[in-house]
Tab-separated table of C-alpha atoms in Angstrom:
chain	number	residue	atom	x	y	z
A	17	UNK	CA	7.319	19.302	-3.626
A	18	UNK	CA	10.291	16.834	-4.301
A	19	UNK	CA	12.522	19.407	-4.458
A	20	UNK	CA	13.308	20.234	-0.122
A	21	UNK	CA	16.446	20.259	0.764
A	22	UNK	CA	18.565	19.521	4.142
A	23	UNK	CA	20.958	22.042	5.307
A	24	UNK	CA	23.800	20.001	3.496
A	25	UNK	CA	21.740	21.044	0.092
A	26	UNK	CA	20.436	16.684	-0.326
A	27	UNK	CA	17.021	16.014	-1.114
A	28	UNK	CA	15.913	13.271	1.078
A	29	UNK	CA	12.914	12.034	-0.659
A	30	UNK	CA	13.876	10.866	-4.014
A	31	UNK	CA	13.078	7.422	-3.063
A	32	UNK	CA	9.520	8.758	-3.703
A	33	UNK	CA	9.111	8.783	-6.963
A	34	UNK	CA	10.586	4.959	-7.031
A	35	UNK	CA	7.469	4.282	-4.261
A	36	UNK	CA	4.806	6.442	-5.841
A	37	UNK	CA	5.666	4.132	-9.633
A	38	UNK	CA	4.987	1.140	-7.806
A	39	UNK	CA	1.920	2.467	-5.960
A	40	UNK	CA	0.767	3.021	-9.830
A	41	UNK	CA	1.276	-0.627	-10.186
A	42	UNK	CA	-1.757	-2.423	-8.875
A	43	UNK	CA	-4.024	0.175	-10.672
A	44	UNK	CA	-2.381	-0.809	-14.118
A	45	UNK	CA	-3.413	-4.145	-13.613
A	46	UNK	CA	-6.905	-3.535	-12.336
A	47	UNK	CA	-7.376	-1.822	-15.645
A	48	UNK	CA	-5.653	-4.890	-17.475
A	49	UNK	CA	-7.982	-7.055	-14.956
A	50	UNK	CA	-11.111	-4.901	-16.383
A	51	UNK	CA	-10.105	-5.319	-20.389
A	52	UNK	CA	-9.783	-8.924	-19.755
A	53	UNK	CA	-13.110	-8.935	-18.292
A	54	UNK	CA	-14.997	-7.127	-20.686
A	55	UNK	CA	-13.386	-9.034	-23.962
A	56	UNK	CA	-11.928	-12.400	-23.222
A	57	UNK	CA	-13.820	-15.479	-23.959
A	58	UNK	CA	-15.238	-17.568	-20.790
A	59	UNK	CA	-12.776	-20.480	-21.588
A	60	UNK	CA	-10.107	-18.480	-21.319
A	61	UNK	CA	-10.950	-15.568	-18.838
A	62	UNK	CA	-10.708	-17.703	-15.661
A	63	UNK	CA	-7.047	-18.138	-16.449
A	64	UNK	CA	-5.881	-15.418	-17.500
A	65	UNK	CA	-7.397	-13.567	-14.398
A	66	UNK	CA	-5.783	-15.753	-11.433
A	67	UNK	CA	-2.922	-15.486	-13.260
A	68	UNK	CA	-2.912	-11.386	-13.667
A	69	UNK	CA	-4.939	-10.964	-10.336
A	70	UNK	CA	-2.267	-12.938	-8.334
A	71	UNK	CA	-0.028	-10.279	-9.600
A	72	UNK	CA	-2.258	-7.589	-8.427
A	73	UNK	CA	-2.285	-8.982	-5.704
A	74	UNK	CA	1.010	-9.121	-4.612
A	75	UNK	CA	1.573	-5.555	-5.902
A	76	UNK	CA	-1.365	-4.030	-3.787
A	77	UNK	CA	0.100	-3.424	-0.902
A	78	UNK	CA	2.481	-1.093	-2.645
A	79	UNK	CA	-0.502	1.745	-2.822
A	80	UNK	CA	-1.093	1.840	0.631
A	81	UNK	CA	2.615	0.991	2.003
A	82	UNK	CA	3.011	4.831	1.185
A	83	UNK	CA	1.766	5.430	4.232
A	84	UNK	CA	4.631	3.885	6.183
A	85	UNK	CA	6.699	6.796	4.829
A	86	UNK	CA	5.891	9.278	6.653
A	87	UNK	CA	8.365	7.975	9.167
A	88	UNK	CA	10.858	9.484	6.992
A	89	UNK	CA	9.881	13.024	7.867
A	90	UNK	CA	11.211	12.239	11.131
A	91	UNK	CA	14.157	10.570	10.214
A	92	UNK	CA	15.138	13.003	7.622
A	93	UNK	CA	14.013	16.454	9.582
A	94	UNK	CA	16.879	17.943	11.818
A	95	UNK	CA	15.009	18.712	15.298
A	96	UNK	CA	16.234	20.543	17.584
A	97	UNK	CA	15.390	19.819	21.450
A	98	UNK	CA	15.675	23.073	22.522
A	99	UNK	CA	12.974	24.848	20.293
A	100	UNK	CA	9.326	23.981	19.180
A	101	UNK	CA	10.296	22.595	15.666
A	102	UNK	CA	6.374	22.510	14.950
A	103	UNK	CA	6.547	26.141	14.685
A	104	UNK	CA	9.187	25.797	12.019
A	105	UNK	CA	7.376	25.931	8.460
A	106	UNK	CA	10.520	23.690	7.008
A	107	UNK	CA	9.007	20.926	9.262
A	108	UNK	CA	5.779	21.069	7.593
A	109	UNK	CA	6.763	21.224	4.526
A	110	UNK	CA	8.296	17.981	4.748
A	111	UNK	CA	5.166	16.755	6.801
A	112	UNK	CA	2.657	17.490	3.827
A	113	UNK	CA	4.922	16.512	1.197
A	114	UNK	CA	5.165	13.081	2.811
A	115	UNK	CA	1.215	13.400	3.547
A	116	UNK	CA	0.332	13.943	0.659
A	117	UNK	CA	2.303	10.957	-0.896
A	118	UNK	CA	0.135	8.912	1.778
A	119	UNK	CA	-3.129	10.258	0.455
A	120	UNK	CA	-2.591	9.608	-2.742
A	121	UNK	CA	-1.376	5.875	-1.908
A	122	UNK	CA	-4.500	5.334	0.119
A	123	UNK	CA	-6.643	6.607	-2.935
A	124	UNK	CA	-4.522	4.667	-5.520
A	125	UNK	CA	-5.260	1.472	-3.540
A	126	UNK	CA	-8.659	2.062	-2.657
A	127	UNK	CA	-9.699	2.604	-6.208
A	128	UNK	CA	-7.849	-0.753	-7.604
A	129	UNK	CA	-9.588	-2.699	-4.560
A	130	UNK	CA	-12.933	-0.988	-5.728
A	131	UNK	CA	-12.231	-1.734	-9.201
A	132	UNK	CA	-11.766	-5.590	-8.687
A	133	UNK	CA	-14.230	-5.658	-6.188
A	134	UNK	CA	-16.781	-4.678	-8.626
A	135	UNK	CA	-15.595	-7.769	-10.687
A	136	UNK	CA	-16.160	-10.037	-7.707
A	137	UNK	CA	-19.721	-8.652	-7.194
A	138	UNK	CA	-20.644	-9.275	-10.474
A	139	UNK	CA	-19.589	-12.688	-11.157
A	140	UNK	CA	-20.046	-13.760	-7.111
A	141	UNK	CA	-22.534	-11.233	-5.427
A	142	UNK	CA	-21.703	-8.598	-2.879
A	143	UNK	CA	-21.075	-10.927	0.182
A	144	UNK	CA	-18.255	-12.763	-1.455
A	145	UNK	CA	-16.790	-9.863	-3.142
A	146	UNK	CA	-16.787	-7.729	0.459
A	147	UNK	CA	-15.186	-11.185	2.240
A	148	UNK	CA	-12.715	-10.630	-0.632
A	149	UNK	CA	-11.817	-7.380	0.153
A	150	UNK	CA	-11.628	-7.421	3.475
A	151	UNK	CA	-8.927	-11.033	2.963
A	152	UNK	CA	-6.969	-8.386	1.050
A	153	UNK	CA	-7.224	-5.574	3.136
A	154	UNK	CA	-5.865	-7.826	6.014
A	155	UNK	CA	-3.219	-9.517	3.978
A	156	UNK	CA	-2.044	-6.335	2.801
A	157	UNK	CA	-1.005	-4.838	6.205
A	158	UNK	CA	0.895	-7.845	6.814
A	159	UNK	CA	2.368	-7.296	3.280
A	160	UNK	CA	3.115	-3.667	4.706
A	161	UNK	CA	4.556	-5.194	7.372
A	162	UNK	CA	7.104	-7.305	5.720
A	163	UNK	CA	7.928	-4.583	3.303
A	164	UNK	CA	8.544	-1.933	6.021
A	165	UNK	CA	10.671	-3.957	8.478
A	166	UNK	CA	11.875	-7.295	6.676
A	167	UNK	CA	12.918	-4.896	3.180
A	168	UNK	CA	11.363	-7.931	1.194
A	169	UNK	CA	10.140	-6.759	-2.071
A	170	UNK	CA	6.709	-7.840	-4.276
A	171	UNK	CA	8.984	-9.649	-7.195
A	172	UNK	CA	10.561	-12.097	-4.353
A	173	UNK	CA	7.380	-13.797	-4.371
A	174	UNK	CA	8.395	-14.936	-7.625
A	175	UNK	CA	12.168	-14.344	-7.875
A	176	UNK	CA	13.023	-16.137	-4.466
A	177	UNK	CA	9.832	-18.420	-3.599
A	178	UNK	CA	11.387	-20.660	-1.647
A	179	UNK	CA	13.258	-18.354	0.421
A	180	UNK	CA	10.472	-15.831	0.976
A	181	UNK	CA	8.338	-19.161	1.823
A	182	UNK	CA	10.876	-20.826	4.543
A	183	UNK	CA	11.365	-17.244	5.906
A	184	UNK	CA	7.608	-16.720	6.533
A	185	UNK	CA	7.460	-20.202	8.445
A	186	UNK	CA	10.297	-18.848	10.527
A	187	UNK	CA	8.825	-15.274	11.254
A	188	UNK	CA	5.593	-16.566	12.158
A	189	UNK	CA	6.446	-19.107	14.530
A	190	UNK	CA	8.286	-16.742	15.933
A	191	UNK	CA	6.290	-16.240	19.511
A	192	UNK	CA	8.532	-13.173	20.164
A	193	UNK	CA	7.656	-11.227	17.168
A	194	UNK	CA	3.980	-12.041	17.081
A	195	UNK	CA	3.117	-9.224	18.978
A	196	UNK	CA	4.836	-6.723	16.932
A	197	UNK	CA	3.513	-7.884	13.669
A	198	UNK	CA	0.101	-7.977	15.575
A	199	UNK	CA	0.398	-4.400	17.349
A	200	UNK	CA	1.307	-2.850	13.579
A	201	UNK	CA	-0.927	-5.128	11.413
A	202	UNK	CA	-4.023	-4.045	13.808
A	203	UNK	CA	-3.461	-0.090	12.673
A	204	UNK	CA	-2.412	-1.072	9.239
A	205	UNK	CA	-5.777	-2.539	8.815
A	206	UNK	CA	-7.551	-0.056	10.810
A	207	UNK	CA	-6.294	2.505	8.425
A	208	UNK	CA	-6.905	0.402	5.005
A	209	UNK	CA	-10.254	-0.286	6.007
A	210	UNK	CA	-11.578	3.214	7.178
A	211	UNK	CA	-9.924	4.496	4.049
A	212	UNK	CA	-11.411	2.226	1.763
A	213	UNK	CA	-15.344	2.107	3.494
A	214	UNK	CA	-14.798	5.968	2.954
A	215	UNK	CA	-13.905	5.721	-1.005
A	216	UNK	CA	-16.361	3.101	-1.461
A	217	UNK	CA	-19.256	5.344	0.050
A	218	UNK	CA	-18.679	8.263	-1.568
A	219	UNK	CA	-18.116	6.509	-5.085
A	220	UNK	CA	-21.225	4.646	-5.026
A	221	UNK	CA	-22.633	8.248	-3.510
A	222	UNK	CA	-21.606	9.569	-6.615
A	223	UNK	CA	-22.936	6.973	-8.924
């Protein structure tokens, strides 16, 4: 699947497997979120899981940012003006490869949201833990956002706080970009949260 090619014999989407590791990311630490969970002590446990679920977290929106990728099919596919490049089976193939990259981020993030989720609910109840989720879901588009069209990355959270902080007072105060975060944000979310209602429904379904 990784292997197209463009005419000049590249292969445009190697930058993948870099995005699909840290799409991995957030369900590695569910599971570390879940061990801690299960066999910590009490006086301890609170700690330890602000500490590891701030990193989730931050890393979440890494799952579903796959999703913004498929831009690159469109970037990276020659068309040709003249001719009905959906009928071209190289344009599809580039299409589902990036589709199914997008999948796979959606149901990467949808299963560490469930997964810490189901901590919330049992320590909280099923109205906080839902609030919870949907916080996330929301923050995470905007975290989309800024990774998509400011290029910031998760570890600049901790590797440049200050910067990342002074940056975000800027952007947001910033009447003429409002809108555009807004506009993308609104889909983002739409997206997240059908996704996610979807995987929660047919897990609990299943249970």
């Amino acid at each position: 699947m990784y292997n197209i090619q463009t005419p000049s014999g590249n292969r445009p989407y190697l930058f993948i497997f870099w995005d699909t590791f840290l799409a991995w990311v957030p369900v590695g630490i569910a599971l570390i979120l879940d061990l801690l969970f299960s066999y910590t002590r009490k006086k301890i446990r609170a700690f330890l899981i602000i500490f590891v679920g701030a990193s989730w977290l931050f890393f979440f929106p890494n799952a579903p940012y796959l999703v913004t990728d498929l831009l690159h099919v469109f970037v990276r596919y020659s068309f040709d003006p003249t001719k009905r490049f959906w009928t071209d089976i190289v344009f599809w193939q580039h299409l589902f490869t990036i589709f199914t990259i997008a999948m796979l981020g959606l149901l990467l993030g949808s299963y560490s949201l469930f997964s810490v989720q189901n901590l919330l609910r049992i320590s909280f109840g099923v109205m906080v833990s839902w609030i919870f989720a949907i916080l996330v879901l929301l923050l995470s588009s905007f975290g989309i956002y800024i990774g998509r069209f400011i290029r910031w990355n998760s570890w600049d959270v901790i590797t440049r706080p200050g910067y990342i902080l002074k940056e975000l007072v800027i952007l947001l105060t910033d009447t003429s970009k409002l809108h555009h975060i807004f506009s993308f944000c609104k889909f983002m979310f739409m997206v997240l949260i059908i996704s996610y209602v979807l995987f929660y429904i047919i897990t609990k379904v299943r249970k």
